[in-house]
Amino acid sequence: MILPPQHPLAAGRTSDSRLVRAYRGERSDTTPVWFMRQAGRSLPEYRELRVGTRMLDACLDPAMAAEITLQPVRRHGVDAGIFFSDIVVPLKLVGVDVEIQPGRGPVFGKAYADASAVAELTAIDPADLDEAAAPIAEAVRRTVAELNAIDNGSGTATPLIGFAGAPFTLAAYLTEGGPSKDHLAARTLMHADPGAWRALMHWTAELTGRFLRTQVLAGASAAQLFDSWAGALSLADYEQLVAPASARALSFVHDLAYSTDTGATDAGATDAATDVSNGTGAATRSVPVVHFGVGTGELLGAMRGVGADAVGVDYRVPLDVAAERVGAGVPLQGNLDPALLAAPWPVLDRAVRDVLARGAVAPGHVFNLGHGVPPATDPTALTRIVELVHEAAA
């Protein structure tokens, strides 16, 4: 499916942005930078806005979700907005009983840890999300309209990244009925009842894939699939019992493409994102997809294999080592240790420069953290990092 001409990628507003170029394996004037969880608790303006509003209510309020997404772009000058949402939002939208409890996380009305419970859950048609996600589409449209007017110095509009949880991470919460340290219920179900596990993973893949697709169709210029808990798995279990569902989720974005004029900026592009000439001086490109997981150093190659154009790396694996694991020609995202955000500036300065140096081995690099921004982070530190990344790569 070709994106409509008014989409930021199709209209050329973000197709040559630093971020999108890096995701398709190109280097630009400076390394792009954004932070996972940049829209949230580290910002005083976020805390002020959220007073008296529950997390999921904030996610489903288009005006509030858009404003929260925009806050760090205005404050820090980052090269992308990450859509403010939560991985359980699509579950909430199709009627699953879930709330986010402060200090604990997503808590469900029941656990879906056996065949009968899974059958009850999967009786919900994931296609119901397409209509129920209207507030999400509206929030994205509002956000993109504002981002189109924000030039962060690259001469293009600031792109928005869509966001969704990977099927395994959703399943890990669903089978436990809430957060878990070891995700034992999910790991048990996948072996104790393979049929129920396949049904659960197919359902979560369909649901989260549609959630990503909604965001891209509404104006997001890239999509990130976030697998918080895949690090609990062996490589064999991931490849056999999880990766196919992640690939299915990403398929909902892979068929979305846009036409663009080829030119000098395309020189040296890798095959990280589809770029097919139609013989008329234009090219059809797919929307770039990023896959990130926590504690997934042993899974990086397999995570790229599910259909990711770029791979996010957490803080446990240096980027030059990650480059060897994912294979040649793959753009990387990451991977400053979030703990260093509270370190003295000389320590943080050295760490940022080290990440940039190691990321230089990849054809494209998007500077980020190796996980999310801690709530206690001084926002000034993030702003200084953005300035340093831009200056160091200039």
XYZ file of C-alpha atoms in Angstrom:
394
model
C 0.000 0.000 0.000
C 1.353 3.403 -0.998
C 1.001 6.038 1.698
C -1.153 9.032 0.778
C 0.663 12.062 -0.671
C 0.012 14.136 2.447
C 1.915 11.673 4.662
C 5.173 13.282 5.923
C 7.288 10.632 4.190
C 5.434 10.821 0.885
C 5.351 14.621 0.960
C 9.119 14.750 1.496
C 8.891 16.478 4.863
C 10.658 13.680 6.777
C 11.993 11.293 4.109
C 15.394 13.001 4.160
C 15.446 13.739 7.867
C 18.516 12.670 9.824
C 16.534 9.962 11.538
C 14.999 8.338 8.470
C 18.279 8.502 6.564
C 20.087 6.794 9.441
C 17.458 4.058 9.597
C 17.937 3.351 5.911
C 21.713 3.157 6.364
C 22.916 6.614 5.374
C 25.120 9.097 7.167
C 24.106 12.759 7.245
C 25.650 15.936 8.614
C 25.265 14.779 12.186
C 24.188 11.707 14.110
C 20.471 11.857 14.968
C 19.500 11.461 18.602
C 16.348 10.748 20.589
C 15.725 9.018 23.923
C 13.446 6.148 24.792
C 10.905 7.373 27.351
C 11.911 10.965 26.587
C 8.222 11.868 26.838
C 7.502 11.315 30.473
C 8.352 11.491 34.108
C 11.724 13.248 33.901
C 10.027 16.419 32.654
C 8.372 18.803 35.116
C 5.926 19.948 32.415
C 4.842 16.321 31.987
C 4.253 15.830 35.713
C 2.266 19.055 35.866
C 0.098 18.057 32.909
C -0.557 14.554 34.266
C -1.828 15.661 37.702
C -5.113 13.849 38.365
C -5.004 11.832 35.117
C -4.362 8.091 35.049
C -1.772 6.780 32.626
C -4.104 5.007 30.217
C -6.532 7.931 30.288
C -3.646 10.186 29.256
C -2.739 7.827 26.423
C -6.305 7.881 25.123
C -6.722 11.671 25.301
C -5.522 12.871 21.862
C -4.713 16.410 22.965
C -2.806 15.251 26.046
C -0.937 12.448 24.255
C 0.123 14.859 21.522
C 1.296 17.486 23.986
C 3.317 14.938 25.996
C 4.942 13.652 22.804
C 5.926 17.187 21.798
C 7.324 18.321 25.154
C 10.805 16.727 24.862
C 11.132 17.764 21.210
C 10.658 21.383 22.202
C 12.871 21.158 25.284
C 15.781 19.032 24.054
C 15.899 19.568 20.298
C 15.923 15.831 19.624
C 15.703 14.538 16.064
C 12.438 12.636 16.569
C 9.355 12.431 18.705
C 8.399 9.039 20.108
C 4.652 8.664 20.340
C 3.438 8.793 23.927
C 1.581 5.571 24.590
C 1.864 2.255 26.385
C 2.151 -1.287 25.084
C -1.130 -2.301 26.753
C -3.175 0.449 25.084
C -4.350 -1.822 22.234
C -5.432 -4.404 24.818
C -7.448 -1.771 26.654
C -9.035 -0.589 23.422
C -10.417 -4.031 22.513
C -11.923 -4.534 25.966
C -9.275 -6.388 27.981
C -9.505 -5.517 31.683
C -6.175 -3.784 32.361
C -5.011 -0.768 34.304
C -1.565 0.639 34.998
C -0.943 0.837 38.719
C 1.585 3.507 39.764
C 4.778 1.919 40.970
C 3.804 -1.523 39.680
C 2.829 -1.435 36.017
C 0.079 -3.137 33.974
C -2.300 -5.226 36.075
C -5.016 -7.349 34.453
C -8.379 -8.465 35.772
C -7.232 -12.063 35.302
C -4.267 -14.065 34.066
C -4.407 -15.809 30.684
C -2.155 -18.730 31.528
C -4.044 -21.779 30.266
C -5.893 -22.931 27.164
C -9.361 -21.905 28.340
C -8.257 -18.411 29.323
C -6.341 -17.996 26.075
C -9.409 -19.138 24.120
C -11.495 -16.517 25.917
C -8.974 -13.795 25.094
C -8.446 -14.770 21.478
C -12.182 -14.811 20.847
C -11.812 -11.025 20.643
C -11.254 -10.082 17.007
C -8.015 -8.043 16.682
C -9.649 -6.223 13.768
C -11.873 -4.520 16.348
C -8.868 -2.340 17.078
C -9.055 -0.641 13.698
C -12.153 1.285 14.731
C -11.395 1.478 18.451
C -8.014 3.112 17.794
C -9.549 6.349 16.514
C -8.164 8.321 19.524
C -4.672 7.026 18.706
C -4.915 8.090 15.076
C -6.180 11.510 16.133
C -3.323 11.923 18.633
C -0.797 11.044 15.941
C -2.333 13.497 13.477
C -2.248 16.276 16.066
C 1.363 15.489 16.919
C 2.511 15.348 13.305
C 0.815 18.644 12.512
C 2.902 20.293 15.237
C 6.111 18.428 14.339
C 5.824 19.569 10.726
C 6.488 23.072 11.985
C 9.532 22.115 14.089
C 12.790 22.280 12.142
C 15.497 20.895 14.413
C 18.291 22.278 12.254
C 18.346 19.611 9.564
C 16.134 21.483 7.104
C 13.341 18.919 7.399
C 10.372 18.409 9.668
C 10.912 16.419 12.849
C 9.647 12.856 12.313
C 7.430 10.903 14.671
C 8.232 7.303 15.611
C 5.321 4.947 16.185
C 5.584 2.527 19.072
C 4.204 -0.867 20.081
C 5.066 -3.770 22.339
C 6.287 -7.010 20.805
C 3.978 -10.068 20.958
C 6.117 -11.882 23.539
C 6.176 -8.958 25.940
C 2.391 -8.616 25.721
C 2.067 -12.368 26.283
C 4.412 -12.188 29.275
C 2.120 -9.679 30.978
C -1.070 -11.464 29.969
C -0.040 -14.899 31.234
C 1.104 -13.505 34.587
C -1.819 -11.130 34.931
C 0.717 -8.392 35.621
C 4.449 -7.704 35.942
C 6.911 -10.496 36.643
C 10.635 -10.818 37.299
C 11.162 -14.101 35.461
C 8.135 -14.368 33.099
C 7.786 -17.967 34.178
C 4.108 -18.257 33.209
C 4.831 -17.358 29.592
C 7.865 -19.617 29.406
C 5.843 -22.454 30.904
C 2.861 -22.061 28.581
C 4.992 -22.093 25.442
C 6.237 -25.592 26.309
C 3.328 -27.026 28.324
C 0.645 -26.170 25.759
C 2.165 -25.274 22.376
C -1.279 -24.934 20.781
C -2.451 -22.347 23.295
C 0.877 -20.566 23.007
C 0.641 -20.331 19.226
C -2.896 -18.978 19.511
C -1.816 -16.370 22.057
C 1.177 -15.253 20.016
C -0.833 -15.051 16.797
C -3.436 -12.909 18.557
C -0.943 -10.551 20.201
C 0.928 -10.215 16.885
C -2.251 -9.257 15.052
C -3.255 -6.767 17.715
C 0.088 -5.017 18.177
C 0.731 -5.036 14.427
C -2.536 -3.214 13.829
C -1.619 -0.741 16.562
C 1.663 0.073 14.779
C -0.064 0.318 11.424
C -2.613 2.792 12.795
C 0.176 5.111 13.903
C 2.042 4.951 10.594
C -1.087 5.533 8.506
C -1.887 8.549 10.674
C 1.537 10.108 10.032
C 4.378 8.362 11.893
C 7.554 8.194 9.790
C 9.074 5.106 11.449
C 7.932 2.293 13.716
C 9.620 0.713 16.747
C 8.709 -2.697 18.116
C 9.761 -2.899 21.761
C 10.377 -6.329 23.336
C 10.888 -5.597 27.013
C 11.135 -9.209 28.154
C 12.604 -11.223 25.254
C 15.892 -11.278 27.156
C 14.372 -13.947 29.400
C 14.421 -16.407 26.484
C 17.030 -18.739 25.059
C 17.976 -18.189 21.441
C 16.285 -21.448 20.442
C 13.012 -20.563 22.154
C 13.077 -17.083 20.662
C 13.687 -18.298 17.127
C 11.143 -21.116 17.227
C 8.377 -19.806 19.457
C 8.550 -16.005 19.385
C 10.262 -14.653 16.271
C 7.482 -15.732 13.858
C 4.962 -13.668 15.832
C 7.252 -10.620 15.841
C 7.647 -11.005 12.084
C 3.870 -11.152 11.737
C 3.461 -7.979 13.797
C 5.957 -6.107 11.627
C 4.231 -7.298 8.457
C 1.476 -4.790 9.218
C 3.996 -2.022 8.520
C 6.135 -3.674 5.848
C 3.527 -3.241 3.134
C 3.336 0.514 3.738
C 5.538 2.354 1.288
C 6.097 5.790 -0.174
C 7.484 7.141 -3.407
C 10.351 9.576 -3.412
C 12.639 11.212 -5.920
C 16.047 9.559 -6.079
C 19.063 11.773 -6.112
C 22.433 12.452 -4.590
C 21.217 11.840 -1.070
C 20.558 8.215 -1.985
C 24.172 7.492 -2.818
C 25.647 4.889 -0.520
C 22.315 3.730 0.816
C 22.281 0.147 2.044
C 19.483 -2.355 1.735
C 18.474 -1.635 5.327
C 15.194 -0.222 4.075
C 13.595 -1.226 0.797
C 14.582 1.186 -1.990
C 13.378 0.033 -5.392
C 13.657 2.232 -8.465
C 10.699 2.224 -10.809
C 12.790 3.396 -13.739
C 11.350 6.910 -13.798
C 13.735 8.619 -11.398
C 11.562 7.815 -8.408
C 11.936 5.073 -5.818
C 9.505 3.216 -3.633
C 10.679 2.849 -0.074
C 9.201 1.006 2.851
C 8.571 2.703 6.185
C 11.649 2.058 8.371
C 11.213 -0.394 11.235
C 13.342 -0.586 14.391
C 13.373 -3.554 16.755
C 14.633 -3.134 20.336
C 14.793 -5.530 23.243
C 16.098 -5.469 26.795
C 18.811 -7.973 27.721
C 18.766 -9.368 24.193
C 22.488 -9.403 23.425
C 22.338 -13.075 22.431
C 19.279 -12.504 20.249
C 20.382 -9.498 18.183
C 20.869 -11.365 14.929
C 17.556 -13.171 15.272
C 15.789 -9.907 16.121
C 17.072 -8.346 12.930
C 15.890 -11.452 11.097
C 12.227 -10.861 11.933
C 12.181 -7.992 9.459
C 13.792 -5.028 11.194
C 15.605 -2.404 9.135
C 17.520 -1.167 12.188
C 18.263 -2.832 15.505
C 18.172 -1.105 18.883
C 20.851 -2.249 21.325
C 20.617 -2.041 25.088
C 23.490 -0.850 27.267
C 24.917 -4.326 27.946
C 26.511 -4.808 24.516
C 28.928 -2.272 22.956
C 27.757 -1.121 19.539
C 30.820 -2.406 17.705
C 30.179 -5.861 19.171
C 26.478 -5.573 18.315
C 27.396 -4.734 14.724
C 29.182 -8.071 14.410
C 26.192 -9.923 15.854
C 23.520 -8.391 13.626
C 25.604 -8.667 10.475
C 27.034 -6.238 7.964
C 25.039 -3.327 6.641
C 22.555 -2.990 9.510
C 21.902 0.435 11.075
C 22.056 0.499 14.864
C 20.320 2.501 17.564
C 21.658 3.072 21.062
C 23.114 2.661 23.552
C 24.253 4.894 26.437
C 23.706 3.330 29.862
C 20.839 5.320 31.474
C 22.636 5.084 34.834
C 25.267 7.464 33.497
C 22.731 10.275 33.169
C 23.301 11.053 36.846
C 27.111 10.941 36.558
C 29.316 14.066 36.541
C 29.424 15.718 33.136
C 33.039 14.733 32.302
C 32.081 11.071 32.825
C 28.942 11.459 30.755
C 30.821 13.334 28.034
C 33.350 10.517 27.655
C 30.604 7.891 27.590
C 28.644 9.715 24.870
C 31.754 10.037 22.715
C 32.545 6.349 23.211
C 29.064 5.347 22.019
C 29.448 7.578 18.962
C 32.843 6.087 18.153
C 31.588 2.519 18.437
C 28.456 3.342 16.453
C 30.608 4.587 13.581
C 31.112 0.973 12.444
C 27.448 0.774 11.374
C 26.241 2.278 8.094
C 23.745 4.358 10.057
C 23.581 5.169 13.754
C 20.834 6.761 15.829
C 22.137 7.795 19.237
C 19.867 6.726 22.075
C 19.941 5.237 25.524
C 20.297 1.531 26.156
C 16.861 1.667 27.814
C 14.456 4.378 28.964
C 15.082 7.714 30.683
C 14.928 7.195 34.490
C 12.273 9.362 36.177
C 14.813 11.139 38.388
C 16.931 12.330 35.441
C 17.799 16.019 35.319
C 16.378 17.163 31.949
C 19.383 19.444 31.523
C 21.598 16.396 31.114
C 19.510 15.194 28.171
C 19.652 18.587 26.484
C 23.453 18.680 26.884
C 23.738 15.208 25.376
C 21.747 16.270 22.315
C 24.016 19.280 21.868
C 27.134 17.142 22.281
C 25.977 14.481 19.806
C 25.171 17.112 17.206
C 28.439 18.982 17.725
C 30.619 15.866 17.864
C 29.319 14.558 14.573
C 29.325 17.871 12.739
